[in-house]
Every structure is written in C-alpha cells, then in structure tokens.
Short mmCIF file of C-alpha atoms and ligand atoms in Angstrom, two decimals:
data_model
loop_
_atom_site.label_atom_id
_atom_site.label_comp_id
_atom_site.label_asym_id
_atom_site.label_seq_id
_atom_site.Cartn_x
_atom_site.Cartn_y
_atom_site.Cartn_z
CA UNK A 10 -15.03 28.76 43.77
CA UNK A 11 -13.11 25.92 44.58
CA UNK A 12 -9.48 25.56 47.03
CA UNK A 13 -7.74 26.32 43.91
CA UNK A 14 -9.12 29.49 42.92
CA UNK A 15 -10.28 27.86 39.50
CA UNK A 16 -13.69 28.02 38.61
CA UNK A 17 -16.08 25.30 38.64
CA UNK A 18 -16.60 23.08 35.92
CA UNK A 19 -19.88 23.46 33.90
CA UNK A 20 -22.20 21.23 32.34
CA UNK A 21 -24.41 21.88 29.39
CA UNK A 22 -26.51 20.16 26.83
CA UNK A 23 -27.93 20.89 23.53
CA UNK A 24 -30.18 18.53 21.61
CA UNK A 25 -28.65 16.68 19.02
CA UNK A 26 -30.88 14.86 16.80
CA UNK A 27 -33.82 12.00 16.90
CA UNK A 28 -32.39 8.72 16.85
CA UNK A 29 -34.24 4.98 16.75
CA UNK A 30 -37.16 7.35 18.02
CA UNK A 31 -35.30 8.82 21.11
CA UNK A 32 -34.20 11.98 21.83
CA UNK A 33 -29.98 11.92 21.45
CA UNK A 34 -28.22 14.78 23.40
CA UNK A 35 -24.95 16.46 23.21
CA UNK A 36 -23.53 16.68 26.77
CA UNK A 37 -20.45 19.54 27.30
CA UNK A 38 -18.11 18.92 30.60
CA UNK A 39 -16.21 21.86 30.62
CA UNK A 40 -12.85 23.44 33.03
CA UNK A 41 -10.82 26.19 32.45
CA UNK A 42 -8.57 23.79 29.98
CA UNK A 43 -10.70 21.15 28.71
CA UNK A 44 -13.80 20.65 26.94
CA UNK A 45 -15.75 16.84 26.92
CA UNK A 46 -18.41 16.14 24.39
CA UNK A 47 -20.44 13.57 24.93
CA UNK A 48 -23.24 12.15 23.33
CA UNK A 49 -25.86 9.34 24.79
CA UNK A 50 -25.75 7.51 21.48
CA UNK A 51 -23.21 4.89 22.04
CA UNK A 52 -22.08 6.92 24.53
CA UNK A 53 -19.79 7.89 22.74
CA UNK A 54 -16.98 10.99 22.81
CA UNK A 55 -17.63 13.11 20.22
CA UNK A 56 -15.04 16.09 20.88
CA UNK A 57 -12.07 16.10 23.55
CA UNK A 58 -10.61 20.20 23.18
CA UNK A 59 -7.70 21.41 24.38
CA UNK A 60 -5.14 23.80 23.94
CA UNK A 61 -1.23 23.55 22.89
CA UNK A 62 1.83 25.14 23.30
CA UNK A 63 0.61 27.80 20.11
CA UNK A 64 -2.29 28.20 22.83
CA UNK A 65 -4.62 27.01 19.80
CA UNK A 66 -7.55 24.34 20.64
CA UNK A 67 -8.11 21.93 19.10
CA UNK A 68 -10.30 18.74 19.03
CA UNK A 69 -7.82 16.05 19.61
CA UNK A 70 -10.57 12.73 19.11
CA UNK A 71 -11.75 11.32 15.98
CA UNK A 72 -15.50 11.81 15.50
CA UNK A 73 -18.22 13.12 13.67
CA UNK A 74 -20.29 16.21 13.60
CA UNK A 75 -23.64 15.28 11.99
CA UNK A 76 -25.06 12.42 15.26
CA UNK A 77 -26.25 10.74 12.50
CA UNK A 78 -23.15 9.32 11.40
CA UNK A 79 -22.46 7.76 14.74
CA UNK A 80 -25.44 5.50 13.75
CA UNK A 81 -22.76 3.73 11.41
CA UNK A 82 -19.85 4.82 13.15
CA UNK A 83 -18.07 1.79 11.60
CA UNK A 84 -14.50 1.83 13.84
CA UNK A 85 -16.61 2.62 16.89
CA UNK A 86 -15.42 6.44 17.41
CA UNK A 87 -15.74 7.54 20.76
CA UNK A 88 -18.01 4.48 22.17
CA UNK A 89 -18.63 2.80 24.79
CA UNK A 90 -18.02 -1.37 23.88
CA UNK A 91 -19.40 -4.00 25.48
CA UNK A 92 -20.49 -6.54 26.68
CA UNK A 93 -17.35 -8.24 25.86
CA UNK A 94 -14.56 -5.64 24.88
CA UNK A 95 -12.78 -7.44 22.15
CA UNK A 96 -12.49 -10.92 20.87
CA UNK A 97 -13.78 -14.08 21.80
CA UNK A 98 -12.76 -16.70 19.87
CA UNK A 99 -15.09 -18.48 17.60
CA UNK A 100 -17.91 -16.31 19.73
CA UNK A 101 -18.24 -19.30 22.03
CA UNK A 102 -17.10 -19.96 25.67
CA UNK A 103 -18.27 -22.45 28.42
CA UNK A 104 -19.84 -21.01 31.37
CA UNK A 105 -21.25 -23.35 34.29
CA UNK A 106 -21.21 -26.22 32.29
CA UNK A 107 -23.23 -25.18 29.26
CA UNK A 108 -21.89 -23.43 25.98
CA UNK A 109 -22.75 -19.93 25.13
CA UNK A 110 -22.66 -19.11 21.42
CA UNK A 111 -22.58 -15.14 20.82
CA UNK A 112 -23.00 -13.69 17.49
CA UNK A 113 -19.88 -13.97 15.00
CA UNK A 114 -19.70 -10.39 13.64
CA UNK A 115 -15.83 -10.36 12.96
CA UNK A 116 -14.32 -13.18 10.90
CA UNK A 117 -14.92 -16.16 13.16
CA UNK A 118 -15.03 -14.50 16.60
CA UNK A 119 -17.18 -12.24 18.41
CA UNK A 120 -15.73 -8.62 18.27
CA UNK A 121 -16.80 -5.56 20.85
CA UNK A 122 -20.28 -6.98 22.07
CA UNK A 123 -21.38 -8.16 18.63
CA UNK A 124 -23.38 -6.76 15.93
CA UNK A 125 -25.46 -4.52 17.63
CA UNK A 126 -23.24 -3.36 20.67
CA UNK A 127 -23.25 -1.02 23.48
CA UNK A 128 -21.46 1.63 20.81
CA UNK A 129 -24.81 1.51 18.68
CA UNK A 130 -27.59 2.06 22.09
CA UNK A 131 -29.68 4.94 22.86
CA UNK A 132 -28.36 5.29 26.62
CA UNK A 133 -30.74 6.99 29.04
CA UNK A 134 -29.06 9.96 30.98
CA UNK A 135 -29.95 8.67 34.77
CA UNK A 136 -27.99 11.86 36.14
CA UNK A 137 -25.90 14.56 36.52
CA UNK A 138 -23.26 16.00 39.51
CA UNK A 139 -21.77 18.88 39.79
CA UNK A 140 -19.54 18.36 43.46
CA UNK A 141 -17.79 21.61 43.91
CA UNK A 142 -14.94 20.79 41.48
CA UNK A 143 -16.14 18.43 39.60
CA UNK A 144 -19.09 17.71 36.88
CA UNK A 145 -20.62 14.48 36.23
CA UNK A 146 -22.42 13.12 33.50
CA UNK A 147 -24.18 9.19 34.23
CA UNK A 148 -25.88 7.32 31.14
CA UNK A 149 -27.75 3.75 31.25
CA UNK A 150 -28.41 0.90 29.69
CA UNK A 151 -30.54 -2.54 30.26
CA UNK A 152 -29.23 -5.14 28.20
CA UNK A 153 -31.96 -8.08 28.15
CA UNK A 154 -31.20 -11.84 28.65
CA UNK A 155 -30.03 -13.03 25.08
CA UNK A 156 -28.89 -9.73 23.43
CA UNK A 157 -25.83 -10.69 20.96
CA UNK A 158 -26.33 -14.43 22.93
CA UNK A 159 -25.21 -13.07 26.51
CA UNK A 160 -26.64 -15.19 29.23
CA UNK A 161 -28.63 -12.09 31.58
CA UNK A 162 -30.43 -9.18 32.16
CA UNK A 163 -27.16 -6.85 32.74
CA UNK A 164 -28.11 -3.08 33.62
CA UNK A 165 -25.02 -1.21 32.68
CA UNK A 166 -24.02 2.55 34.21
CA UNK A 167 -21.73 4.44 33.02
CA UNK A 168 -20.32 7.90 34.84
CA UNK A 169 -18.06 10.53 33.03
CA UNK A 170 -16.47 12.86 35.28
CA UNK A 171 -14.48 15.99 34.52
CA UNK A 172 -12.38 17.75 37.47
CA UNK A 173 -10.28 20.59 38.17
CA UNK A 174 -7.16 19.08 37.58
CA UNK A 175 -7.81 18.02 33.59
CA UNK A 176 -8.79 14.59 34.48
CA UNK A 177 -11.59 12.65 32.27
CA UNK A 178 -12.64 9.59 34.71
CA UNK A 179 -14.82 7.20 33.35
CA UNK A 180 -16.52 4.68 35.98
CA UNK A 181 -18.26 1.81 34.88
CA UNK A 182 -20.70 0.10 37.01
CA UNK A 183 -23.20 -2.74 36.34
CA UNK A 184 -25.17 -5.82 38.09
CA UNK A 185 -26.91 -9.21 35.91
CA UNK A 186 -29.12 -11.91 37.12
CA UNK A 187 -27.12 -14.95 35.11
CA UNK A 188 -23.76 -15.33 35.24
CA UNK A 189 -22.29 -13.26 32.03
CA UNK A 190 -18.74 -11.72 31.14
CA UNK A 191 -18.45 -8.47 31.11
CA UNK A 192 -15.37 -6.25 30.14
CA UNK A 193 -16.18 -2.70 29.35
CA UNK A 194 -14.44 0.22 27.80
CA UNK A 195 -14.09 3.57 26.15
CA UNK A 196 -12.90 3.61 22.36
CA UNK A 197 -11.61 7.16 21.98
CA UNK A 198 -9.20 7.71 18.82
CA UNK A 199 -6.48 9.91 20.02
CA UNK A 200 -4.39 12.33 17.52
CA UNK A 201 -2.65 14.95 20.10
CA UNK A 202 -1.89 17.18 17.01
CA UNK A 203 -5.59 17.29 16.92
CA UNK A 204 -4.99 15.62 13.46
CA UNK A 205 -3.17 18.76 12.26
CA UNK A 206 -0.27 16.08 11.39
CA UNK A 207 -2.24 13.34 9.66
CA UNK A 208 -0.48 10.18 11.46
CA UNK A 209 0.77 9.52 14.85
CA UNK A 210 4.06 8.56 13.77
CA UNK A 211 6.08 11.21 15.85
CA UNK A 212 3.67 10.58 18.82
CA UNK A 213 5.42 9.09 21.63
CA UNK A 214 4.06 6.55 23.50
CA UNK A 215 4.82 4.80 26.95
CA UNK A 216 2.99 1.77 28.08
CA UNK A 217 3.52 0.24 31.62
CA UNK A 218 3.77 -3.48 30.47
CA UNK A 219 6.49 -5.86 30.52
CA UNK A 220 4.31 -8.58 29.04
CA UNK A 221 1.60 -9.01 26.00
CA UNK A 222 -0.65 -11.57 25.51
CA UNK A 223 0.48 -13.71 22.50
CA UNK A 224 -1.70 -13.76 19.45
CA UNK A 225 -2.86 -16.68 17.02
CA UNK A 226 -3.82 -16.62 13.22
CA UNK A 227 -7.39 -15.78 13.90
CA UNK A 228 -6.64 -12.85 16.64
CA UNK A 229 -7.36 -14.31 19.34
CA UNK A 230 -5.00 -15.03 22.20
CA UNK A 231 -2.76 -18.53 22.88
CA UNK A 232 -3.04 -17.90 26.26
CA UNK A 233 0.83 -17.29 26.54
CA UNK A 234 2.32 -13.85 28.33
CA UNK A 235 5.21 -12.73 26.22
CA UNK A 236 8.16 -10.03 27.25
CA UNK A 237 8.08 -6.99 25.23
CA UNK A 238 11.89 -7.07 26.02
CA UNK A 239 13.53 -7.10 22.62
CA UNK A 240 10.24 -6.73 20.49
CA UNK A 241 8.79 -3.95 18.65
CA UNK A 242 5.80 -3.75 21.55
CA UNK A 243 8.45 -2.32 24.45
CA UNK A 244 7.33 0.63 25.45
CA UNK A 245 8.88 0.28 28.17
CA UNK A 246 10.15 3.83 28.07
CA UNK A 247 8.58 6.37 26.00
CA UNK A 248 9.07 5.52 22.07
CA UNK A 249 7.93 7.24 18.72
CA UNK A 250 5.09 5.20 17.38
CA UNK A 251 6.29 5.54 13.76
CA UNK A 252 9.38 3.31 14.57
CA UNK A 253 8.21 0.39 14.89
CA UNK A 254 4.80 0.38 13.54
CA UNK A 255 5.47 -1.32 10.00
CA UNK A 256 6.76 -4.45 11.72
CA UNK A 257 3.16 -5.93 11.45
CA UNK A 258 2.24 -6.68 8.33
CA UNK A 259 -0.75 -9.05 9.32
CA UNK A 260 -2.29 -6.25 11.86
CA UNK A 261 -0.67 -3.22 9.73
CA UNK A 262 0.14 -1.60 12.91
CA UNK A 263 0.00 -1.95 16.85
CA UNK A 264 -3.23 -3.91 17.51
CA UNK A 265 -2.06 -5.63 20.89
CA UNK A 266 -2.91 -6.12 24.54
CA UNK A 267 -0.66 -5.16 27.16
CA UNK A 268 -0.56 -7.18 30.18
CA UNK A 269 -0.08 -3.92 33.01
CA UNK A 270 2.29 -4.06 35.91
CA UNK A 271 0.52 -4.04 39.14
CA UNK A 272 0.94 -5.04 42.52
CA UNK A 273 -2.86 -5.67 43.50
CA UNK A 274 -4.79 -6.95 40.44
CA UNK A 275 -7.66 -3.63 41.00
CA UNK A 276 -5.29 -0.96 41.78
CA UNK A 277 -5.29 2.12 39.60
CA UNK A 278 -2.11 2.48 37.91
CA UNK A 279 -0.66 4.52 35.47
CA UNK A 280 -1.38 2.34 32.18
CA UNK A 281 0.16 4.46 29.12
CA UNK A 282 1.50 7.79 28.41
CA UNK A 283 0.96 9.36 24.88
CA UNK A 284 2.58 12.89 23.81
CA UNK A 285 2.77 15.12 20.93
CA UNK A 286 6.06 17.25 21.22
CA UNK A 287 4.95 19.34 18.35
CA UNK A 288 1.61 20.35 20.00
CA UNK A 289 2.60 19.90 23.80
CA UNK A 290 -0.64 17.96 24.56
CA UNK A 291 -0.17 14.69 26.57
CA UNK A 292 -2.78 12.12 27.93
CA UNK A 293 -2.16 9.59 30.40
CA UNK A 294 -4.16 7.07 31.11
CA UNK A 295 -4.60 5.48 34.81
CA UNK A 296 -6.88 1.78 35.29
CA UNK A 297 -7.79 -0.58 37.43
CA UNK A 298 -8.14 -2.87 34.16
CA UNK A 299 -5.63 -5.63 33.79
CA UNK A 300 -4.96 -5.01 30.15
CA UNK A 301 -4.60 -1.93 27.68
CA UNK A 302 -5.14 -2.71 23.93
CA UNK A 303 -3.10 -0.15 21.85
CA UNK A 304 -4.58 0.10 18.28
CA UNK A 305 -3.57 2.29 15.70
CA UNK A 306 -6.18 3.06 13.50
CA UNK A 307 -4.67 0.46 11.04
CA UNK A 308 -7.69 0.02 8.53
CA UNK A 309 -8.60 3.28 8.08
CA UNK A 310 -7.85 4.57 4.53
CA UNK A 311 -9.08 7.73 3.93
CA UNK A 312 -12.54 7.19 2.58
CA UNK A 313 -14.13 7.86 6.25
CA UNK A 314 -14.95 11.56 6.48
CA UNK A 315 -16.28 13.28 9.89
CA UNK A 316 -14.79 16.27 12.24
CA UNK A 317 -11.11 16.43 10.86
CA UNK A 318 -12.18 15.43 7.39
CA UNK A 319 -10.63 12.46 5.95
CA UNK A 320 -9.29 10.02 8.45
CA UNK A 321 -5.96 8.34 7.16
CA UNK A 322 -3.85 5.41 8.04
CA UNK A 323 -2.48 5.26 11.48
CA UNK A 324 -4.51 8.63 12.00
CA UNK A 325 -4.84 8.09 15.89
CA UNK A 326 -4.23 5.63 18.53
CA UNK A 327 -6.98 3.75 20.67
CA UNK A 328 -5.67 3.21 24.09
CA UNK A 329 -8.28 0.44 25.51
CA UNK A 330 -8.02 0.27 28.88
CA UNK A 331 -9.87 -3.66 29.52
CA UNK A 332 -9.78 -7.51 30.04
CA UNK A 333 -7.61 -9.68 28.20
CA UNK A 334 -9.34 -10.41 25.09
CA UNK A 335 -11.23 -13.92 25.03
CA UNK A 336 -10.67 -14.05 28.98
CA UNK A 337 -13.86 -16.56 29.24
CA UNK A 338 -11.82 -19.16 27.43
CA UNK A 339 -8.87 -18.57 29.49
CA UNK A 340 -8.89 -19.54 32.83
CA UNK A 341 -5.55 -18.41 33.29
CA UNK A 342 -6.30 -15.02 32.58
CA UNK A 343 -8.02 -12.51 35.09
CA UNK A 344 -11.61 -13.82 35.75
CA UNK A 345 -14.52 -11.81 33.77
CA UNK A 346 -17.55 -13.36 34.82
CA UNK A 347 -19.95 -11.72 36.55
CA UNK A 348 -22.11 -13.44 39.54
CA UNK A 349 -25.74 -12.46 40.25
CA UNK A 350 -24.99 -10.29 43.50
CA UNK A 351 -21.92 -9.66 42.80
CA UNK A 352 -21.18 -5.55 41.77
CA UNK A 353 -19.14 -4.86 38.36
CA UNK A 354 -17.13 -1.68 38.95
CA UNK A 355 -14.12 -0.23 37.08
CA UNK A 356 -12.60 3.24 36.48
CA UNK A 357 -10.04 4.58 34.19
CA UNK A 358 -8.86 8.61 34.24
CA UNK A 359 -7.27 10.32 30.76
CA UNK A 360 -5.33 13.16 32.67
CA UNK A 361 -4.67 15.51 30.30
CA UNK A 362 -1.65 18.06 29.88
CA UNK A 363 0.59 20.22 27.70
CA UNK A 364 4.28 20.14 28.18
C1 LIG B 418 -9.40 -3.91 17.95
C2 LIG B 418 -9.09 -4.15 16.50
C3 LIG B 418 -10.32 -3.90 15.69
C4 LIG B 418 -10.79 -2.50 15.93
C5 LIG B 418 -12.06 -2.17 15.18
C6 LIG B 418 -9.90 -2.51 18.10
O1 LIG B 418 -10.28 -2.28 19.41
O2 LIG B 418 -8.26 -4.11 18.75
O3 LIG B 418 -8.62 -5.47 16.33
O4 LIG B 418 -10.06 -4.12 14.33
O5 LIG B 418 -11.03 -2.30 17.29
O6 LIG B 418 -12.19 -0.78 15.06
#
C-alpha cells in the first residue's frame, strides 16, 4: 500500500495477435479509477476506461478491438507518430547544407513520419516498472538511416506511466547518429461521453495559447504567430467545441496548432483542458512541447467501424501535444533537430477526472 491508502497499480498482459511475424501484446495499466490499454503495435492506445458521474465506465478513446485493424488504422488511432509529427512541406527541408527529401504521403507534404510510420511498427517491450505507486510500461524502436528519407539511425523509447493520482504520462526518449528532426507524439481520439453522444460538440475545451501558427493553402505553416484574440481558435477560457467548429470549411473543423504559453521553452505546463458536463469526465493535458495540434476528427464519415461502432464526423478530438509543424523549414520556430550526442527527451501527462 501506498501513503494514500490506495492500492497499487497493476500491470497485465494478454497476447493479442501475430503481426508482420511478431508477437503483438495487449498491455493493461490499471488504478482504482482508470484502466490503459496499450498495445506494442504502433504503440498505440487501444482503450482509456473510466467512470462518470452515472458511475458507468466507459472507454472514452477511439480504437479497435480486432489488433488486426490497427494494421490499417487509417486516422492513426491511438499511435505513436513520428519521426516528424505532422507536416513538412513539400517533404523536403535543408539540413547542414544538403537537402533531405522524405516521402510525400499526404498531398504534397510529408504527413506523421511518412508512409510507413512509427503508428504502423512492431515496438519491442524493453521493460516494465512498477515503483510503489506507479506502473510503467517502456516499448522500442530502431529506425535505420533512410527510413521514410530521415538522415540516421534514431533508436526511439517510449515510457507509459500510470500513477495513483489518474495521471497517464507518456515520456519519450531517443538518441541518432546523423543529425535528424524529430518531434514525437501520442494520437489518442478523445470522446469523454465515451462516444455515448456521437460528436464532441457540447465538449468544452480550454487551450493555454494566445497564439497559432498561421496556415497556407497546402497546410503547412507561413511561419507567422497569429492571436486567437477575436478568432474562432480562442480558447482562451473554456468554450463548447460545437460553436465554432463550422467556421472552417477548408479543414471542416479545428485542425490547428497552438503556440503554448510558457515561461521556459521545456517547462511542463498545463496545455488544454477538455470536459464532458454530461458524463463528468475531464482530461487535461500537461507538456513540455511547444505546440498542441487540436484536431477534430474532421474526415471521418461513418464508414470506419471499430470499438464504439461507427465513428462519425467530429466524433472525438486529438489533442497533439508536439513541434510546430514543418519546424525544419522554419528557423524561427523552436529548433527540432537532433545532434549525434545530444539526448531527445519529452513528456506529456493526460490527468484524468470527473467533475
Ligand atoms: C492532422 C490532420 C490530419 C490527421 C490525419 C492530424 O494530426 O492535424 O491534418 O488530417 O492527423 O488523421
């Protein structure tokens, strides 16, 4: 037993299926309140439960049951992304001199590490931590010299930890021998309802940003910070999603980085806030990442089927905690490349609650 009386998380694991030849498990980090699944395919988030107010539980992520579906997995459910979290423009950047062409696997740019991503490896569980009141899980991946066109040999670790106190912390480590971006994150769908209502339209939603980064034609950024003052992205105090959400046509719905207020560019801080108030269920979301994209689900139509059944419009909200998108042609943005020797860390924490 731990100081507060509660008992100690558990971890357990069931296998889950053979995929490209390797074993694929089905990790469970478990309190009192919250249950984590978590699968080493794509390392993905395959179930987040929790209870509401009606003391019901529910699974409040979009996902799949069958692992074979997260083969496809074709809005990234639940995965890890990377190299590159997001766009980069036209797939190309210049790095010491030389251009690096990535693959082109989304219009004209290079979108969430490419064709083949971190969402779609076989990551190799390299351990597990139970410390008194809390329960770790720790996956890997070796991403060669080339793969998707990234210069270096980047071996990527990625911890999820459940504690006592209903907070999912994610820590992302990693160390190359080139120079190579990196900007790495979770892409957990939440619906709060535990998508018992079928949009997140009455969802509220605070994000800790008094700028965005500007967007051109092709998705990409201009490079310009914008206010949210007086703009449909001010979320500046807690607002329904459904209010504003129609007022972009072209994106059809919130697909935007924030630019997060911080005093010291690493320091945790509280990035967004999302709540239910029919459920009670809350999740905030804490980084040391510059930037949070908030996406809403916008092209899903209802043909996608997995744990909730269909999966409709503006079902759930991604909250990406990351870079700025196409950072490596930006050198006015927060600096992504990594150095041989140098040590990639980062850490965000979904605290979740019920109000
Ligand atoms: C991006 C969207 C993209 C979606 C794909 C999001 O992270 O912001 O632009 O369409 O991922 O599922």
């Amino acid at each position: 037993m731990n100081p507060n009386n509660k008992k100690n998380p558990s971890l357990n694991s069931a296998f889950y299926g053979i995929i490209q030849e390797q074993e694929v498990f089905k990790y469970t980090l478990q309190n009192e309140t919250v249950r984590v699944d978590i699968t080493n395919l794509g390392g993905a988030i395959t179930g987040i439960y929790l209870k509401g107010r009606d003391q019901l539980e529910k699974n409040i992520v979009a996902g799949f049951n069958d692992i074979k579906d997260y083969e496809d997995n074709p809005y990234y459910f639940g995965c890890v992304i990377g190299r590159y979290t997001n766009r980069i423009a036209n797939g190309k950047f210049v790095l010491n001199g030389k251009t690096i062409q990535l693959s082109v696997n989304d219009g004209i740019n290079h979108l969430h590490g490419g064709f083949e991503g971190f969402n779609k490896k076989v990551w190799k569980l390299s351990n597990t931590e139970p410390v008194e009141d809390k329960i770790s899980v720790e996956f890997e991946y070796l991403s060669r010299d080339g793969e998707e066109g990234y210069p270096g040999n980047l071996l990527v670790k990625i911890k999820y930890t459940l504690n006592n106190k209903n907070e999912l912390s994610i820590e992302y480590n990693a160390d190359t021998d080139k120079a190579t971006p990196v900007s790495l994150t979770n892409h957990s769908y939440f619906n709060l309802s535990g998508f018992e209502s079928p949009t997140i339209y009455e969802h509220s939603l605070y994000v800790n940003a008094e700028n965005y980064t500007e967007k051109n034609v092709n998705n990409t950024p201009t490079g310009k910070m914008i206010p949210v003052a007086n703009t449909p992205l001010d979320f500046r105090q807690p607002k329904i999603i459904g209010k504003d959400i129609h007022q972009f046509p072209k994106d059809k719905g919130f697909d935007h980085n924030f630019v997060l207020n911080k005093n010291v560019s690493r320091e945790i801080v509280p990035a967004a806030q999302l709540k239910d108030p029919s459920s009670g269920r809350t999740v905030t979301v804490y980084t040391d990442q510059p930037g949070v994209q908030v996406y809403t689900a916008n092209f899903w139509d209802g043909t996608l089927k997995g744990s909730h059944g269909a999966y409709q419009q503006h079902g759930a909200i991604a909250l990406e905690t990351q870079a700025f998108p196409d950072s490596p042609n930006h050198p006015s943005f927060p600096d992504t490349i990594l150095q041989p020797g140098e040590h990639y860390f980062s850490k965000t924490i979904y605290e979740f609650g019920i109000e």
